[in-house]
PDB file of C-alpha atoms in Angstrom:
ATOM      1  CA  UNK A   1     -14.039  -2.298  18.805  1.00  0.00           C
ATOM      2  CA  UNK A   2     -10.350  -1.492  20.261  1.00  0.00           C
ATOM      3  CA  UNK A   3      -7.375  -2.071  18.270  1.00  0.00           C
ATOM      4  CA  UNK A   4      -4.599  -3.783  20.135  1.00  0.00           C
ATOM      5  CA  UNK A   5      -1.820  -1.552  20.986  1.00  0.00           C
ATOM      6  CA  UNK A   6       1.585  -2.313  19.501  1.00  0.00           C
ATOM      7  CA  UNK A   7       4.165  -3.627  21.546  1.00  0.00           C
ATOM      8  CA  UNK A   8       7.610  -1.481  22.507  1.00  0.00           C
ATOM      9  CA  UNK A   9       9.329  -4.300  20.459  1.00  0.00           C
ATOM     10  CA  UNK A  10       7.200  -3.333  17.432  1.00  0.00           C
ATOM     11  CA  UNK A  11       7.425   0.357  17.884  1.00  0.00           C
ATOM     12  CA  UNK A  12      11.163   0.349  18.387  1.00  0.00           C
ATOM     13  CA  UNK A  13      11.626  -2.175  15.270  1.00  0.00           C
ATOM     14  CA  UNK A  14       9.470   0.052  13.014  1.00  0.00           C
ATOM     15  CA  UNK A  15      11.701   3.074  14.093  1.00  0.00           C
ATOM     16  CA  UNK A  16      15.167   0.942  13.662  1.00  0.00           C
ATOM     17  CA  UNK A  17      14.028  -0.367  10.365  1.00  0.00           C
ATOM     18  CA  UNK A  18      12.838   3.159   8.990  1.00  0.00           C
ATOM     19  CA  UNK A  19      16.405   4.508  10.148  1.00  0.00           C
ATOM     20  CA  UNK A  20      18.373   1.537   8.720  1.00  0.00           C
ATOM     21  CA  UNK A  21      16.509   0.549   5.616  1.00  0.00           C
ATOM     22  CA  UNK A  22      14.030   3.290   4.906  1.00  0.00           C
ATOM     23  CA  UNK A  23      11.871   2.238   1.788  1.00  0.00           C
ATOM     24  CA  UNK A  24      13.605  -0.815   0.864  1.00  0.00           C
ATOM     25  CA  UNK A  25      12.666  -2.447   4.518  1.00  0.00           C
ATOM     26  CA  UNK A  26       9.149  -1.525   4.283  1.00  0.00           C
ATOM     27  CA  UNK A  27       8.779  -2.882   1.315  1.00  0.00           C
ATOM     28  CA  UNK A  28       9.805  -6.214   2.501  1.00  0.00           C
ATOM     29  CA  UNK A  29       7.416  -5.887   5.464  1.00  0.00           C
ATOM     30  CA  UNK A  30       4.660  -5.046   2.869  1.00  0.00           C
ATOM     31  CA  UNK A  31       5.521  -8.062   0.685  1.00  0.00           C
ATOM     32  CA  UNK A  32       4.977 -10.375   3.635  1.00  0.00           C
ATOM     33  CA  UNK A  33       1.697  -8.906   4.449  1.00  0.00           C
ATOM     34  CA  UNK A  34      -0.544 -11.372   2.153  1.00  0.00           C
ATOM     35  CA  UNK A  35       1.631 -14.554   2.858  1.00  0.00           C
ATOM     36  CA  UNK A  36       2.819 -14.391   6.407  1.00  0.00           C
ATOM     37  CA  UNK A  37       1.909 -11.190   8.139  1.00  0.00           C
ATOM     38  CA  UNK A  38       3.062 -12.778  11.622  1.00  0.00           C
ATOM     39  CA  UNK A  39       6.326 -13.251  10.252  1.00  0.00           C
ATOM     40  CA  UNK A  40       6.590  -9.499   9.088  1.00  0.00           C
ATOM     41  CA  UNK A  41       5.940  -8.771  12.700  1.00  0.00           C
ATOM     42  CA  UNK A  42       8.430 -11.206  13.873  1.00  0.00           C
ATOM     43  CA  UNK A  43      10.947  -9.589  11.822  1.00  0.00           C
ATOM     44  CA  UNK A  44      10.370  -6.266  12.987  1.00  0.00           C
ATOM     45  CA  UNK A  45      10.443  -7.235  16.583  1.00  0.00           C
ATOM     46  CA  UNK A  46      13.249  -9.559  16.934  1.00  0.00           C
ATOM     47  CA  UNK A  47      16.076  -8.118  14.392  1.00  0.00           C
ATOM     48  CA  UNK A  48      14.965  -4.643  14.579  1.00  0.00           C
ATOM     49  CA  UNK A  49      13.196  -4.071  17.830  1.00  0.00           C
ATOM     50  CA  UNK A  50      15.286  -6.350  19.994  1.00  0.00           C
ATOM     51  CA  UNK A  51      19.000  -6.519  18.293  1.00  0.00           C
ATOM     52  CA  UNK A  52      19.509  -3.406  16.237  1.00  0.00           C
ATOM     53  CA  UNK A  53      18.062  -1.129  19.204  1.00  0.00           C
ATOM     54  CA  UNK A  54      20.410  -2.476  21.606  1.00  0.00           C
ATOM     55  CA  UNK A  55      23.189  -0.344  23.051  1.00  0.00           C
ATOM     56  CA  UNK A  56      26.882  -1.224  22.406  1.00  0.00           C
ATOM     57  CA  UNK A  57      27.150  -0.910  18.558  1.00  0.00           C
ATOM     58  CA  UNK A  58      25.760   1.906  16.314  1.00  0.00           C
ATOM     59  CA  UNK A  59      23.720   1.152  13.324  1.00  0.00           C
ATOM     60  CA  UNK A  60      26.849   1.726  11.024  1.00  0.00           C
ATOM     61  CA  UNK A  61      28.916  -1.096  13.030  1.00  0.00           C
ATOM     62  CA  UNK A  62      25.809  -3.328  12.950  1.00  0.00           C
ATOM     63  CA  UNK A  63      25.617  -2.917   9.082  1.00  0.00           C
ATOM     64  CA  UNK A  64      29.353  -3.556   8.641  1.00  0.00           C
ATOM     65  CA  UNK A  65      28.852  -6.799  10.358  1.00  0.00           C
ATOM     66  CA  UNK A  66      25.455  -7.600   8.378  1.00  0.00           C
ATOM     67  CA  UNK A  67      27.137  -6.976   5.267  1.00  0.00           C
ATOM     68  CA  UNK A  68      30.157  -9.204   6.218  1.00  0.00           C
ATOM     69  CA  UNK A  69      27.946 -12.099   7.294  1.00  0.00           C
ATOM     70  CA  UNK A  70      25.628 -12.215   4.363  1.00  0.00           C
ATOM     71  CA  UNK A  71      28.475 -11.972   2.132  1.00  0.00           C
ATOM     72  CA  UNK A  72      29.900 -14.976   3.961  1.00  0.00           C
ATOM     73  CA  UNK A  73      26.668 -16.851   3.841  1.00  0.00           C
ATOM     74  CA  UNK A  74      26.754 -16.792   0.061  1.00  0.00           C
ATOM     75  CA  UNK A  75      23.140 -17.584  -0.038  1.00  0.00           C
ATOM     76  CA  UNK A  76      21.086 -14.448   0.566  1.00  0.00           C
ATOM     77  CA  UNK A  77      21.449 -12.031  -2.128  1.00  0.00           C
ATOM     78  CA  UNK A  78      18.247 -10.082  -1.857  1.00  0.00           C
ATOM     79  CA  UNK A  79      18.856  -9.625   1.947  1.00  0.00           C
ATOM     80  CA  UNK A  80      22.682  -8.404   0.973  1.00  0.00           C
ATOM     81  CA  UNK A  81      21.335  -6.017  -1.485  1.00  0.00           C
ATOM     82  CA  UNK A  82      19.183  -4.547   1.166  1.00  0.00           C
ATOM     83  CA  UNK A  83      21.653  -4.486   3.642  1.00  0.00           C
ATOM     84  CA  UNK A  84      24.350  -2.900   1.274  1.00  0.00           C
ATOM     85  CA  UNK A  85      21.758  -0.121   0.708  1.00  0.00           C
ATOM     86  CA  UNK A  86      21.158   0.194   4.656  1.00  0.00           C
ATOM     87  CA  UNK A  87      24.899   0.515   4.998  1.00  0.00           C
ATOM     88  CA  UNK A  88      25.090   3.308   2.593  1.00  0.00           C
ATOM     89  CA  UNK A  89      22.024   4.873   4.372  1.00  0.00           C
ATOM     90  CA  UNK A  90      23.792   4.781   7.673  1.00  0.00           C
ATOM     91  CA  UNK A  91      27.237   6.078   6.673  1.00  0.00           C
ATOM     92  CA  UNK A  92      29.280   3.395   5.428  1.00  0.00           C
ATOM     93  CA  UNK A  93      31.043   4.384   2.296  1.00  0.00           C
ATOM     94  CA  UNK A  94      31.077   2.341  -1.361  1.00  0.00           C
ATOM     95  CA  UNK A  95      34.803   1.967  -0.774  1.00  0.00           C
ATOM     96  CA  UNK A  96      34.285   0.545   2.625  1.00  0.00           C
ATOM     97  CA  UNK A  97      31.530  -1.795   1.245  1.00  0.00           C
ATOM     98  CA  UNK A  98      33.983  -3.163  -1.356  1.00  0.00           C
ATOM     99  CA  UNK A  99      36.788  -3.686   1.267  1.00  0.00           C
ATOM    100  CA  UNK A 100      34.092  -5.578   3.652  1.00  0.00           C
ATOM    101  CA  UNK A 101      33.392  -7.924   0.889  1.00  0.00           C
ATOM    102  CA  UNK A 102      36.586  -8.359  -0.203  1.00  0.00           C
ATOM    103  CA  UNK A 103      37.593  -9.287   3.303  1.00  0.00           C
ATOM    104  CA  UNK A 104      35.263 -12.123   3.014  1.00  0.00           C
ATOM    105  CA  UNK A 105      37.345 -13.901   0.377  1.00  0.00           C
ATOM    106  CA  UNK A 106      39.513 -14.949   3.012  1.00  0.00           C
ATOM    107  CA  UNK A 107      36.771 -16.434   5.093  1.00  0.00           C
ATOM    108  CA  UNK A 108      34.185 -17.462   2.951  1.00  0.00           C
ATOM    109  CA  UNK A 109      36.152 -18.088  -0.260  1.00  0.00           C
ATOM    110  CA  UNK A 110      36.194 -16.169  -3.682  1.00  0.00           C
ATOM    111  CA  UNK A 111      32.946 -17.031  -5.048  1.00  0.00           C
ATOM    112  CA  UNK A 112      31.161 -15.621  -2.050  1.00  0.00           C
ATOM    113  CA  UNK A 113      33.194 -12.458  -2.259  1.00  0.00           C
ATOM    114  CA  UNK A 114      33.024 -12.523  -6.014  1.00  0.00           C
ATOM    115  CA  UNK A 115      29.058 -12.775  -5.786  1.00  0.00           C
ATOM    116  CA  UNK A 116      29.102  -9.879  -3.114  1.00  0.00           C
ATOM    117  CA  UNK A 117      30.938  -7.365  -5.134  1.00  0.00           C
ATOM    118  CA  UNK A 118      28.705  -7.969  -8.057  1.00  0.00           C
ATOM    119  CA  UNK A 119      25.806  -7.538  -5.705  1.00  0.00           C
ATOM    120  CA  UNK A 120      27.286  -4.414  -4.308  1.00  0.00           C
ATOM    121  CA  UNK A 121      28.025  -2.800  -7.994  1.00  0.00           C
ATOM    122  CA  UNK A 122      24.506  -3.261  -9.045  1.00  0.00           C
ATOM    123  CA  UNK A 123      23.311  -1.591  -5.867  1.00  0.00           C
ATOM    124  CA  UNK A 124      25.823   1.294  -6.612  1.00  0.00           C
ATOM    125  CA  UNK A 125      24.534   1.329  -9.922  1.00  0.00           C
ATOM    126  CA  UNK A 126      20.797   1.670  -9.012  1.00  0.00           C
ATOM    127  CA  UNK A 127      21.854   4.412  -6.788  1.00  0.00           C
ATOM    128  CA  UNK A 128      23.471   6.388  -8.869  1.00  0.00           C
ATOM    129  CA  UNK A 129      20.717   5.991 -11.835  1.00  0.00           C
ATOM    130  CA  UNK A 130      18.218   6.924  -9.064  1.00  0.00           C
ATOM    131  CA  UNK A 131      20.042  10.028  -7.928  1.00  0.00           C
ATOM    132  CA  UNK A 132      20.627  10.777 -11.447  1.00  0.00           C
ATOM    133  CA  UNK A 133      16.794  10.797 -12.173  1.00  0.00           C
ATOM    134  CA  UNK A 134      16.212  12.931  -9.009  1.00  0.00           C
ATOM    135  CA  UNK A 135      18.422  15.648 -10.307  1.00  0.00           C
ATOM    136  CA  UNK A 136      16.658  16.098 -13.250  1.00  0.00           C
TER     137      UNK A 136
END
């Protein structure tokens, strides 16, 4: 029996997810496999296959916007963690991430910015620990 061919959107989505989120993004997709595999496909096709793959903005600029939006939402801590990682993966510095999150205090309030800063601090510490372990 022939397996259905992956759509161009899905292929683009997988490529964009790998470039942006690496292992963290694949863990999200894998975690959805047993509860909502169709949602995993939608996640690959729409945000990554359609939106992140559009010309006009680079991945770095898209991650800056995403970090700002997720910080401002104040209700998306797990997604903010993933996208802070993604920002670092595509060239946004730790200092820039801190500034992006601090900027959100003006538009989303101090609690949202404070929560975002603590999430960033956690991501930075995890990355430093991981880098330290790899160098041993």
